[in-house]
Coordinates of C-alpha atoms in Angstrom, one line a residue:
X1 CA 26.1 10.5 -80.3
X2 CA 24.0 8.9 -77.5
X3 CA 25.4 8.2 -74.1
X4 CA 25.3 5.7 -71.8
X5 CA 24.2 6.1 -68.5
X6 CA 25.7 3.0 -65.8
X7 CA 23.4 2.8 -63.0
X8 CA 24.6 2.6 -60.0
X9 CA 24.0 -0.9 -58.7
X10 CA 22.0 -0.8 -55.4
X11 CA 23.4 -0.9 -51.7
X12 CA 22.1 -3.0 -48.9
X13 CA 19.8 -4.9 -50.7
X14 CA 20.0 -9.0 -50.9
X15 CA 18.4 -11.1 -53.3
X16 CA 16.1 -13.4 -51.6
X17 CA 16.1 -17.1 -52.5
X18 CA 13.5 -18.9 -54.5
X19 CA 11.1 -20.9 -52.4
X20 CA 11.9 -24.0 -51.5
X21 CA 15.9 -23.2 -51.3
X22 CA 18.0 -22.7 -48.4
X23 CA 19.9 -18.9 -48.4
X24 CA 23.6 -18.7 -49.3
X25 CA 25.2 -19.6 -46.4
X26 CA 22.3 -21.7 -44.3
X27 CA 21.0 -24.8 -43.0
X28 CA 17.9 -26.3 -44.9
X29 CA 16.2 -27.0 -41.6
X30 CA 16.6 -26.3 -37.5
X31 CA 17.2 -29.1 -35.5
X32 CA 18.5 -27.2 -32.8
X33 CA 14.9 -25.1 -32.4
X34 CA 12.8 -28.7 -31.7
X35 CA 15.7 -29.6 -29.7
X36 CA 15.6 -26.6 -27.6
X37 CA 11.7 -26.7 -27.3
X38 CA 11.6 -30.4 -25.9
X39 CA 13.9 -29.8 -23.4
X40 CA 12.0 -26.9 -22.5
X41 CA 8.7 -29.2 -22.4
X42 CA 10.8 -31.8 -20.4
X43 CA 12.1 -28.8 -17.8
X44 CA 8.3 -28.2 -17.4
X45 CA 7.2 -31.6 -17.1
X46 CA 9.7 -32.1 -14.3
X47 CA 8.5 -28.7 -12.3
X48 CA 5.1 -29.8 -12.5
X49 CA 6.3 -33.1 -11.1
X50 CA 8.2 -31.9 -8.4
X51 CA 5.6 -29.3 -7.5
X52 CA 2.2 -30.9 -8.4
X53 CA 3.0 -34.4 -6.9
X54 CA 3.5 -33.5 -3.4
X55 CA 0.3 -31.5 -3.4
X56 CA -1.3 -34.6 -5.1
X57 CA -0.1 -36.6 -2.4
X58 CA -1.4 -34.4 0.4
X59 CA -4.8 -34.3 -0.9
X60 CA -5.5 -38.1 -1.1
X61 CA -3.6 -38.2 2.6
X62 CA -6.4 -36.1 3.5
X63 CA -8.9 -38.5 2.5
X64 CA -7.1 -41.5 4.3
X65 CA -7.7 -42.3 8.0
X66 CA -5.0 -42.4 10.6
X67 CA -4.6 -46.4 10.5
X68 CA -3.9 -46.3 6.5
X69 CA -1.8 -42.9 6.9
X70 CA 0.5 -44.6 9.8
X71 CA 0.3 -48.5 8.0
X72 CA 3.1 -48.8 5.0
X73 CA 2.5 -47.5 2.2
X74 CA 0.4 -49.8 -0.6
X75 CA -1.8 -49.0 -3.3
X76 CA -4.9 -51.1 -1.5
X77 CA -5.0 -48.0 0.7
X78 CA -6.1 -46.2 -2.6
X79 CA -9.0 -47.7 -2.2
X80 CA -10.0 -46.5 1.8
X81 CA -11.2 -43.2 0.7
X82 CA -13.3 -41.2 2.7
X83 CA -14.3 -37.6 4.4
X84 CA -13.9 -39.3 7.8
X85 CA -11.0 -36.7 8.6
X86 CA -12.9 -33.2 7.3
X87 CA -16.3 -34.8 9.8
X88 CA -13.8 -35.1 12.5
X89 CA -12.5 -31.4 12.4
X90 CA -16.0 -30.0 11.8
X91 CA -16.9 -31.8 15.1
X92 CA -13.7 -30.0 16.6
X93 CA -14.9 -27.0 17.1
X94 CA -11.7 -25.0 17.5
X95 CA -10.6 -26.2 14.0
X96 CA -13.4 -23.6 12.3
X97 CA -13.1 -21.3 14.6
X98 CA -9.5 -21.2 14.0
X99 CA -10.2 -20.8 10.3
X100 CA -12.8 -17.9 10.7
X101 CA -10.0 -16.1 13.0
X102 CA -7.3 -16.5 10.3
X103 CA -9.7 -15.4 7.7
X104 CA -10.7 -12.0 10.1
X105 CA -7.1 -11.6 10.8
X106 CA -5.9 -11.8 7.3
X107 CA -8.5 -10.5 4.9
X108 CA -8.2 -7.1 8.1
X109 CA -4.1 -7.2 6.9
X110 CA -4.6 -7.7 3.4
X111 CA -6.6 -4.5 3.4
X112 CA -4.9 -2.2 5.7
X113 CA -1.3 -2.9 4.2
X114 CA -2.7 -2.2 1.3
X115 CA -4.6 1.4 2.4
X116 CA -1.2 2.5 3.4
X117 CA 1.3 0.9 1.1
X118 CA -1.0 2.5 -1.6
X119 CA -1.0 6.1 0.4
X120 CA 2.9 6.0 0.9
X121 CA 3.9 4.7 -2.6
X122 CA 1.8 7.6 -3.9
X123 CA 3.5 10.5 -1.7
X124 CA 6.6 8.8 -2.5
X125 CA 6.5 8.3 -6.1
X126 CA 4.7 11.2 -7.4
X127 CA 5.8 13.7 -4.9
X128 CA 9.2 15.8 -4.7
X129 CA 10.6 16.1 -1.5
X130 CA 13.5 16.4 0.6
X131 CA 14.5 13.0 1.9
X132 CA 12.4 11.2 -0.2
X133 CA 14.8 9.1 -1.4
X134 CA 16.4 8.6 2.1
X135 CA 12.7 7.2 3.3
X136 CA 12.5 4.9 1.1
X137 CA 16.1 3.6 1.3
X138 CA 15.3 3.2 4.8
X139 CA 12.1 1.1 4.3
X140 CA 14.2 -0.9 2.0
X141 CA 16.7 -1.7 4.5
X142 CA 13.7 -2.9 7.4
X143 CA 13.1 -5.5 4.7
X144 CA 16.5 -7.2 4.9
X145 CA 15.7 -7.6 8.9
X146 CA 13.9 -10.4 9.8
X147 CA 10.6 -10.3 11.7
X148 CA 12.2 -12.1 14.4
X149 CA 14.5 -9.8 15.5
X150 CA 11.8 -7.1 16.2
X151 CA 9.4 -9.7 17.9
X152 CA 10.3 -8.7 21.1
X153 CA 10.2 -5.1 21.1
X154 CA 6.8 -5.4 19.1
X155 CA 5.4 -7.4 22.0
X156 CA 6.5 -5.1 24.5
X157 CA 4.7 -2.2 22.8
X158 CA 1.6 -4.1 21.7
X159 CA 1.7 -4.9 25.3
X160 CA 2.0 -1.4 26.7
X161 CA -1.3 -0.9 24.5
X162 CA -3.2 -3.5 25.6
X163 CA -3.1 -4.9 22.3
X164 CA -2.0 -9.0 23.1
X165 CA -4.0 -11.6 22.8
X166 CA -6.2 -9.8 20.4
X167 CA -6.8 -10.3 17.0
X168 CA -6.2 -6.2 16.3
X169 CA -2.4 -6.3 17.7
X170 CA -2.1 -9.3 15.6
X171 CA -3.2 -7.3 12.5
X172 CA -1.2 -4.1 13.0
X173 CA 1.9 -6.8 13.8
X174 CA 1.2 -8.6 10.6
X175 CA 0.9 -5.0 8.6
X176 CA 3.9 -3.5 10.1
X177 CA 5.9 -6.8 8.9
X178 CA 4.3 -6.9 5.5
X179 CA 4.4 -3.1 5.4
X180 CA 8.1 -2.1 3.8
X181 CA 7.5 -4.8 0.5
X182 CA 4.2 -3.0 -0.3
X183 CA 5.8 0.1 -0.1
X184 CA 8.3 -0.7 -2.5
X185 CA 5.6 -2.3 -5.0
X186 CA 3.7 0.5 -4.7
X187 CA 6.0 3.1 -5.0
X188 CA 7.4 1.7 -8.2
X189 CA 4.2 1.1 -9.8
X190 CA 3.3 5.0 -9.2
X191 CA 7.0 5.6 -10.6
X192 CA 5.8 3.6 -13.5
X193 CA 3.2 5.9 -14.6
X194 CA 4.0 8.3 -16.7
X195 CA 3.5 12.0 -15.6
X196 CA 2.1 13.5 -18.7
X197 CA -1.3 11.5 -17.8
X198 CA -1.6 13.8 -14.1
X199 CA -1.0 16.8 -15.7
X200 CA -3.3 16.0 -18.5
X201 CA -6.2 15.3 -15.5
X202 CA -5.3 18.7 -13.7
X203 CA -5.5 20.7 -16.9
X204 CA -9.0 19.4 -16.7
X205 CA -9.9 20.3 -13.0
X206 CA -9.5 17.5 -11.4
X207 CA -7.7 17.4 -7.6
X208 CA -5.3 15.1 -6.0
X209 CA -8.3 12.6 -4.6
X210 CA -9.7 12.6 -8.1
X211 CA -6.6 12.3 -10.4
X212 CA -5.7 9.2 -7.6
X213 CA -9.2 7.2 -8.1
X214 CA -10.0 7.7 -11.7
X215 CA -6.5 8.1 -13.6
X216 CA -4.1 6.3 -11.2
X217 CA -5.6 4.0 -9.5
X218 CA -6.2 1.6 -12.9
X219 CA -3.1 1.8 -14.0
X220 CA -1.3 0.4 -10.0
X221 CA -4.4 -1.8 -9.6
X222 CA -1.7 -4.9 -10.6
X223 CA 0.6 -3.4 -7.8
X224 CA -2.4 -3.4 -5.1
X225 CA -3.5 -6.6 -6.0
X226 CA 0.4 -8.2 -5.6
X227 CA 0.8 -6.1 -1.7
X228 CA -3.1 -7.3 -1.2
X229 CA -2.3 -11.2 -2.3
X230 CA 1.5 -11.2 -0.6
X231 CA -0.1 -9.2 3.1
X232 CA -3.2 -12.0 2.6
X233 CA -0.7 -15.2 2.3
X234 CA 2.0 -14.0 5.1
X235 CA -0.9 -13.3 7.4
X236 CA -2.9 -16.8 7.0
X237 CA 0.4 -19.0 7.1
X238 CA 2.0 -17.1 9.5
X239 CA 2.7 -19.1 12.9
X240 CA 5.5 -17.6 15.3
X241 CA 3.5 -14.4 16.0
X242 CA 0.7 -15.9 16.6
X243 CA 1.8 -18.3 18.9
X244 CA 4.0 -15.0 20.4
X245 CA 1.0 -12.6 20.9
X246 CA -2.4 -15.1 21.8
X247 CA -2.8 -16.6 24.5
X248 CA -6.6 -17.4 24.5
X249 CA -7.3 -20.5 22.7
X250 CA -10.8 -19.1 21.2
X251 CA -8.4 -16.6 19.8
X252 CA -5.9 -19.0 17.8
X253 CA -5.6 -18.9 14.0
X254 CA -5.3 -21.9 11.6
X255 CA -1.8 -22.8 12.3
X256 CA -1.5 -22.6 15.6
X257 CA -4.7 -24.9 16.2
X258 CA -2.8 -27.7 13.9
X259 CA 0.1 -27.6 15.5
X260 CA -1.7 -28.0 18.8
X261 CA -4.2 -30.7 17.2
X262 CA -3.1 -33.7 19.5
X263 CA -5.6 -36.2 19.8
X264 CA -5.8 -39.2 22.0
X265 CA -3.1 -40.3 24.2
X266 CA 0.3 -38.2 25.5
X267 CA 2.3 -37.6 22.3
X268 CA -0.3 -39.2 19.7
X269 CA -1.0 -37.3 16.7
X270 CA -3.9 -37.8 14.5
X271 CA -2.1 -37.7 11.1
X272 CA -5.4 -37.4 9.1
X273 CA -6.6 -34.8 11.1
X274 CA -3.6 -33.1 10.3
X275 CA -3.6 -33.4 6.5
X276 CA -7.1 -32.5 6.6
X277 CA -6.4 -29.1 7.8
X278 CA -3.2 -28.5 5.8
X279 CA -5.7 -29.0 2.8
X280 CA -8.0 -26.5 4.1
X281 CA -5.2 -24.3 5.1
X282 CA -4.2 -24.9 1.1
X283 CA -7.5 -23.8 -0.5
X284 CA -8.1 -20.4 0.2
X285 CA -4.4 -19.7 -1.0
X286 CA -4.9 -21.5 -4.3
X287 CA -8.3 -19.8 -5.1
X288 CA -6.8 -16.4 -4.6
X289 CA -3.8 -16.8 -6.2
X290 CA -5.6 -18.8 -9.4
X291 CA -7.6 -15.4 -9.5
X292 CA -5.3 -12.9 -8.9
X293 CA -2.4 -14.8 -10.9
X294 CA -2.7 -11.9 -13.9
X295 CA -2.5 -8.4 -11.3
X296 CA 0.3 -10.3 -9.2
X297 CA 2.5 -11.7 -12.3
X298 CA 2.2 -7.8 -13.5
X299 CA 2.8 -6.1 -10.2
X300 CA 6.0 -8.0 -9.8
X301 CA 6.9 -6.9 -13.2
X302 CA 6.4 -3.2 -12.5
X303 CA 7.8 -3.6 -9.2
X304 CA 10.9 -4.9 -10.5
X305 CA 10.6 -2.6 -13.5
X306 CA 11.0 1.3 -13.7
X307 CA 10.0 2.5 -16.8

């Protein structure tokens, strides 16, 4: 007598509709995806307005004498282009020298902030120690003070040194500002790594110097770049130090030198001039940030990131 054997019918699988028909239950097509994406292209568009326009404007400012600049505004002054403005700074000589001092000043605090950021975020994120934690809290807490609370006292000491009106003092003022945020980049980004890798490179013989330049160090290269780019841009834009610890006018950086670019009569400003030199101000900033845009978009991410 034969059996029968029922097979069990099978669990948690679907049947998948033929091509061409919607699935039980769903819409034939998304509207609400191409509706999503151009208001996402629309929100772009209008950031790049809002952002790019301003600059735009600047630039062609720039190019634009004082009479056009100060005249009402007309598209015939589209047409009185010229590089009359950058000749007339290059003839002022304190305009370059201004820019080769902020260029000393911050390349010298891009680089030592970095040095020691680096050094401190390695002690304190691959090192165990006791009050570790309460360090770091502590350099966390200097960055919700502003720098102008501590001007003072910083002036007093750089002063007690003999380090005013000097581009050194304003480079170990600039560091110790810019200081606590690469700390916390830093440290992060050594968090970040994972510790299998160091013991890996000891097993092999290597020491602390080596495991830090040839295992580490590629892997927080994004963090140094970010505390290098961020020390860099506080440095050259930065004004109310500058004006607070030079007195020497050979000695003044790039915004102090607009600010005090006052041409002609009592009050009269030479707009042109001015917009010239905000464009140079702008350059340096763009090129380095257009080359370092990868290492600083991923050294916010790890420092914001502990995994």
């Amino acid at each position: 007598m034969a059996t029968t054997v029922e097979r069990p019918a099978a669990r948690g699988r679907t049947r998948r509709p033929a091509p061409g028909r919607p699935a039980p239950g769903g819409r034939a097509g998304r509207p609400e995806s191409t509706t999503k994406r151009i208001l996402y292209v629309l929100a772009a568009v209008l950031a790049v307005i809002v952002f790019v326009v301003p600059l735009i404007w600047a630039v062609l400012r720039a190019f634009q004498p004082n009479s056009v600049i100060t005249a009402p505004a007309g598209l015939s002054a589209l047409s009185k282009l010229g590089l009359g403005n950058f000749r007339g700074l290059t003839s002022e000589g304190h305009i370059l020298r201004a820019v080769g001092n902020s260029l000393v000043v911050a390349v010298s605090t891009a680089i030592l902030t970095t040095i020691l950021a680096t050094a401190a975020g390695y002690g304190l994120g691959r090192f165990r120690f006791r009050g570790a934690n309460v360090a770091f809290a502590l350099i966390l807490v200097t960055l919700m003070i502003p720098f102008q609370a501590i001007l003072t006292p910083l002036f007093l000491e750089l002063n007690a040194m003999n380090l005013t009106n000097s581009r050194l003092g304003l480079v170990l003022f600039y560091s110790t500002v810019n200081l606590p945020f690469g700390v916390f980049v830093m440290r992060t980004a050594f968090a970040s790594v994972p510790g299998a890798l160091e013991e890996a490179a000891r097993v092999d013989g290597a020491g602390t110097l080596r495991t830090f330049t040839d295992v580490l160090r590629p892997l927080v290269l994004p963090g140094m770049a970010t505390t290098a780019l961020y020390a860099f841009l506080a440095a050259w834009t930065e004004f109310l130090g500058a004006l607070t610890f030079l007195t020497s006018e050979n000695l003044y950086t790039l915004p102090v030198s607009l600010v005090n670019l006052q041409l002609g009569g009592y009050g009269q400003v030479n707009y042109g001039f001015l917009a010239a030199g905000a464009v140079i101000a702008m350059v340096p900033c763009v090129i380095l940030f257009v080359a370092l845009q990868r290492f600083y978009v991923e050294g916010m991410a790890a420092g914001g990131v502990k995994g």
